[in-house]
Coordinates of C-alpha atoms and ligand atoms in Angstrom, one line a residue:
M109 CA 6.5 2.2 -36.3
M110 CA 5.9 2.8 -32.6
A111 CA 5.0 6.3 -31.7
F112 CA 5.5 7.4 -28.1
N113 CA 3.7 10.0 -25.9
T114 CA 6.3 11.4 -23.6
S115 CA 3.7 13.3 -21.4
W116 CA 3.1 10.0 -19.5
L117 CA 6.8 10.2 -18.3
E118 CA 5.8 12.8 -15.7
A119 CA 4.4 9.8 -13.8
V120 CA 7.8 8.0 -13.6
R121 CA 8.5 6.9 -10.0
P122 CA 12.3 6.9 -9.6
G123 CA 13.6 4.2 -7.3
R124 CA 10.2 2.6 -6.7
R125 CA 9.3 -1.0 -7.1
V126 CA 6.9 -0.3 -9.9
G127 CA 7.0 2.6 -12.4
H128 CA 10.7 3.5 -12.3
T129 CA 10.5 3.1 -16.0
I130 CA 7.5 3.9 -18.3
E131 CA 7.1 2.9 -22.0
A132 CA 4.4 5.2 -23.2
H133 CA 2.7 4.5 -26.5
V134 CA 0.3 6.7 -28.5
S135 CA -1.6 3.6 -29.8
I136 CA -1.0 -0.2 -29.2
G137 CA -2.9 -3.4 -29.6
S138 CA -2.8 -4.3 -25.9
T139 CA -0.5 -3.0 -23.2
N140 CA -0.7 -6.5 -21.6
D141 CA 0.7 -8.1 -24.8
R142 CA 3.7 -5.6 -24.9
A143 CA 4.3 -6.1 -21.2
R144 CA 4.3 -9.9 -21.7
E145 CA 6.9 -9.5 -24.4
L146 CA 9.1 -7.6 -21.9
L147 CA 8.5 -10.2 -19.3
L148 CA 9.4 -13.1 -21.6
D149 CA 12.2 -11.5 -23.6
G150 CA 14.4 -10.0 -20.9
D151 CA 14.7 -9.3 -17.1
A152 CA 12.4 -6.2 -16.9
D153 CA 10.9 -5.8 -13.4
G154 CA 8.7 -2.9 -12.4
V155 CA 8.4 -1.5 -15.9
A156 CA 5.1 0.1 -16.8
V157 CA 3.6 0.1 -20.4
V158 CA 1.0 2.7 -20.9
A159 CA -1.0 3.8 -24.0
D160 CA -3.3 6.6 -25.0
E161 CA -5.4 4.0 -26.8
Q162 CA -5.6 0.2 -27.2
T163 CA -7.0 -1.2 -30.5
S164 CA -7.3 -4.8 -29.2
G165 CA -7.6 -4.4 -25.4
R166 CA -8.3 -7.5 -23.6
G167 CA -10.5 -8.2 -20.5
R168 CA -10.9 -11.2 -18.2
R169 CA -12.3 -14.4 -19.7
G170 CA -11.5 -13.5 -23.3
R171 CA -13.6 -10.4 -23.4
V172 CA -12.9 -7.2 -25.3
W173 CA -11.8 -4.2 -23.2
H174 CA -12.6 -0.8 -24.8
S175 CA -9.9 1.9 -24.3
P176 CA -10.5 4.7 -26.9
R177 CA -8.0 7.5 -27.2
G178 CA -7.9 9.8 -24.2
R179 CA -10.9 8.2 -22.5
S180 CA -9.2 5.8 -20.1
L181 CA -6.1 4.7 -18.4
A182 CA -4.6 1.6 -19.9
V183 CA -1.4 0.4 -18.2
S184 CA 0.3 -2.9 -17.7
V185 CA 3.1 -3.5 -15.4
V186 CA 5.8 -6.3 -15.5
V187 CA 6.6 -7.6 -12.1
R188 CA 8.8 -10.5 -10.7
P189 CA 7.7 -10.5 -7.1
M190 CA 9.3 -12.9 -4.6
L191 CA 6.2 -14.9 -4.1
A192 CA 5.2 -18.5 -4.1
A193 CA 2.9 -19.6 -6.8
A194 CA 0.2 -20.2 -4.2
D195 CA 0.2 -16.5 -3.6
A196 CA -0.8 -15.5 -7.1
P197 CA -4.5 -14.8 -6.0
M198 CA -3.1 -12.5 -3.4
L199 CA -1.3 -10.5 -6.1
S200 CA -4.7 -10.1 -7.8
L201 CA -6.4 -8.8 -4.6
A202 CA -3.4 -6.6 -3.8
A203 CA -3.6 -5.1 -7.4
A204 CA -7.3 -4.4 -6.9
L205 CA -6.7 -2.7 -3.6
A206 CA -4.0 -0.5 -5.2
V207 CA -6.2 0.6 -7.9
A208 CA -9.1 1.5 -5.5
E209 CA -6.6 3.4 -3.4
A210 CA -5.3 5.3 -6.4
C211 CA -8.9 6.3 -7.3
A212 CA -10.1 7.0 -3.8
P213 CA -8.9 10.7 -3.7
V214 CA -11.0 11.4 -6.8
A215 CA -14.2 9.4 -6.0
P216 CA -15.3 6.7 -3.6
V217 CA -15.0 3.3 -5.2
R218 CA -15.3 -0.3 -3.9
L219 CA -14.2 -3.7 -5.1
K220 CA -16.4 -6.4 -6.7
W221 CA -14.6 -9.7 -6.0
P222 CA -12.1 -10.5 -7.2
N223 CA -10.7 -7.4 -8.8
D224 CA -13.4 -5.1 -10.5
V225 CA -13.3 -1.5 -9.3
V226 CA -16.9 -0.4 -8.9
A227 CA -19.1 2.7 -8.1
A228 CA -21.5 2.6 -5.2
D229 CA -24.3 1.6 -7.6
G230 CA -22.2 -1.3 -8.9
R231 CA -21.2 0.1 -12.3
K232 CA -17.7 -0.8 -13.3
V233 CA -15.1 2.0 -13.1
G234 CA -12.1 -0.3 -13.9
G235 CA -10.8 -3.9 -14.2
I236 CA -7.6 -5.8 -13.9
L237 CA -6.2 -8.6 -16.0
I238 CA -3.3 -10.5 -14.4
E239 CA -1.3 -13.0 -16.4
T240 CA 1.2 -15.0 -14.5
I241 CA 4.2 -17.2 -15.2
I242 CA 4.6 -20.0 -12.8
D243 CA 7.9 -21.9 -12.4
G244 CA 7.4 -24.9 -10.1
D245 CA 6.2 -23.6 -6.8
R246 CA 7.4 -20.0 -7.5
L247 CA 5.6 -17.1 -9.2
A248 CA 8.3 -16.3 -11.8
G249 CA 6.6 -13.2 -13.1
A250 CA 3.3 -11.4 -13.8
V251 CA 1.8 -8.8 -16.0
I252 CA -0.8 -6.7 -14.1
G253 CA -3.0 -5.0 -16.6
I254 CA -5.2 -2.2 -15.4
G255 CA -8.0 -0.4 -17.3
I256 CA -9.7 2.6 -15.6
N257 CA -12.5 4.5 -17.4
V258 CA -11.5 8.1 -16.7
D259 CA -13.1 10.7 -19.0
W260 CA -15.9 9.0 -20.9
R261 CA -19.4 10.2 -21.1
R262 CA -22.1 7.5 -21.0
S263 CA -23.4 8.6 -24.4
D264 CA -20.0 8.0 -26.0
M265 CA -19.7 4.4 -24.6
P266 CA -20.4 1.4 -26.8
N267 CA -23.8 -0.1 -26.2
D268 CA -22.5 -3.3 -24.6
I269 CA -21.1 -1.4 -21.6
R270 CA -23.2 1.8 -21.5
D271 CA -25.4 0.5 -18.6
L272 CA -22.6 -1.4 -16.8
A273 CA -19.7 1.1 -16.8
V274 CA -19.0 4.6 -15.4
A275 CA -16.1 6.9 -15.7
L276 CA -14.1 8.2 -12.7
G277 CA -14.6 11.7 -13.9
E278 CA -18.3 11.4 -14.0
L279 CA -18.3 10.1 -10.4
A280 CA -16.0 13.0 -9.4
G281 CA -18.1 15.6 -11.3
A282 CA -14.8 17.0 -12.5
P283 CA -12.0 16.2 -15.0
V284 CA -9.5 13.7 -13.8
D285 CA -5.8 14.0 -14.8
R286 CA -4.8 10.7 -16.2
I287 CA -1.1 11.2 -15.6
V288 CA -1.6 12.1 -12.0
L289 CA -3.8 9.0 -11.7
L290 CA -1.2 6.8 -13.3
G291 CA 1.4 8.1 -10.7
R292 CA -1.0 7.2 -7.9
V293 CA -1.6 3.7 -9.4
L294 CA 2.2 3.0 -9.6
D295 CA 2.8 4.3 -6.0
A296 CA 0.0 2.2 -4.7
L297 CA 1.1 -0.9 -6.6
S298 CA 4.6 -0.5 -5.3
D299 CA 3.3 -0.3 -1.8
E300 CA 1.1 -3.3 -2.2
I301 CA 3.8 -5.5 -3.7
D302 CA 6.4 -4.4 -1.0
R303 CA 3.8 -5.5 1.6
L304 CA 3.2 -8.9 -0.1
E305 CA 6.9 -9.5 -0.3
R306 CA 7.2 -8.8 3.4
G307 CA 4.4 -11.4 3.9
E308 CA 1.7 -9.0 4.8
L309 CA -1.6 -10.3 3.4
P310 CA -4.1 -7.8 2.0
L311 CA -7.2 -9.8 3.1
D312 CA -8.4 -7.5 6.0
R313 CA -8.0 -4.3 4.0
Y314 CA -9.6 -6.0 1.0
R315 CA -12.6 -7.1 3.0
E316 CA -13.2 -3.6 4.1
L317 CA -13.5 -2.4 0.5
C318 CA -15.3 -5.4 -0.8
A319 CA -18.9 -4.6 -2.0
T320 CA -19.6 -8.3 -2.8
L321 CA -19.6 -9.5 0.8
G322 CA -23.1 -9.6 2.3
Q323 CA -24.7 -9.8 -1.2
V324 CA -26.5 -12.7 -2.9
V325 CA -24.5 -13.7 -5.9
S326 CA -24.7 -16.3 -8.6
T327 CA -21.8 -17.7 -10.5
D328 CA -21.0 -20.1 -13.3
G329 CA -17.5 -20.4 -11.5
D330 CA -14.9 -22.9 -12.3
G331 CA -16.5 -25.4 -9.9
G332 CA -20.0 -25.2 -11.5
A333 CA -23.1 -23.0 -11.0
T334 CA -23.8 -21.7 -7.6
R335 CA -26.2 -19.2 -6.0
G336 CA -26.0 -18.0 -2.4
L337 CA -24.8 -15.4 0.0
A338 CA -21.2 -14.1 -0.2
V339 CA -20.2 -14.5 3.5
G340 CA -16.4 -14.2 3.6
L341 CA -13.0 -14.7 2.0
G342 CA -10.9 -17.8 2.5
S343 CA -7.2 -17.7 3.4
H344 CA -6.2 -17.7 -0.2
G345 CA -8.7 -15.0 -1.2
E346 CA -11.3 -17.3 -2.4
L347 CA -14.9 -16.1 -2.1
L348 CA -17.0 -18.1 0.3
I349 CA -20.6 -18.5 -0.7
Q350 CA -23.3 -19.9 1.6
A351 CA -25.6 -21.9 -0.6
D352 CA -28.5 -24.2 0.3
D353 CA -26.2 -27.2 0.2
G354 CA -23.3 -25.6 2.3
I355 CA -20.4 -23.3 1.8
H356 CA -18.8 -23.1 -1.7
E357 CA -15.3 -21.8 -2.2
L358 CA -15.0 -19.8 -5.4
A359 CA -11.4 -19.5 -6.7
G360 CA -12.3 -17.8 -10.0
G361 CA -15.0 -17.2 -12.6
D362 CA -17.7 -14.7 -13.3
L363 CA -20.0 -13.3 -10.6
A364 CA -23.4 -11.7 -10.9
V365 CA -24.5 -9.7 -7.9
I366 CA -28.3 -10.3 -7.3
G367 CA -28.6 -8.0 -4.3
R368 CA -28.8 -7.9 -0.5
A369 CA -30.2 -11.0 1.3
Ligands
LIG486 C1 -11.6 -7.0 -16.9 O1 -12.2 -6.4 -16.0 O2 -12.1 -7.7 -17.7 C2 -10.1 -6.7 -17.0 C3 -9.8 -5.4 -17.9 C4 -8.3 -5.2 -18.0 C5 -8.1 -4.1 -19.0 C6 -6.7 -3.7 -19.1 S1 -6.4 -2.2 -20.0 C7 -4.7 -2.4 -19.8 C8 -4.4 -3.8 -20.0 N1 -4.3 -4.2 -21.4 C9 -5.2 -5.1 -21.9 O3 -5.4 -5.5 -23.0 N2 -6.1 -5.4 -20.8 C10 -5.6 -4.7 -19.6

């Protein structure tokens, strides 16, 4: 039987594009899986699914995402934005910007392309898993899944992420209220999706927050292995990498940051 935690409902955003309705679970497999059910089984739009803990949280590229009880913010929103299928990468960059904007009052964070939220030293504060449904040339719907490490000491983290992740509370040096943070994430996502639907691209604001540009990176990306300098973003949000044999355009894949040129 589903158990609900009504404390999260303080973060409801009446009348807003995202977060006017919150489904708040104590424990769930994956908020993305539940949000996907809502996307496929009805006409939900702007509904947020949040959980105190996920038992099968999913990360990008089939990885596990850890979200133990009370340590993180795990939320997935169902959206049906009026966007073309070709704009799906923009939704990903806009969601990353929204999460960074929501975290910024607590601690300075930056973005690792395409949508990791990172501390100044590169450790990962949060990640985003977007799953889309495309109908012809239209983006019929999307689940935007957001995981933020909030109150999690390094010593309590699993070995596989201990040196790679950091919690927002540790960066802030003070406890972070997850319900307030959720409210800010929902506000920022609403603003970003409103902007996208008005045709305003997030590229300039994304560039300003992007810690990847100017770094030497290597990738096993969808188009093969590449190593070079991240020099810019293309008009669809792809990462432009200056390699020995010319400019490569990376649309997706995993990226390792080697360091400054
Ligand atoms: C990544 O960086 O690999 C993406 C991580 C996304 C994790 C969030 S937590 C809420 C939502 N539910 C999931 O199962 N995954 C996303």
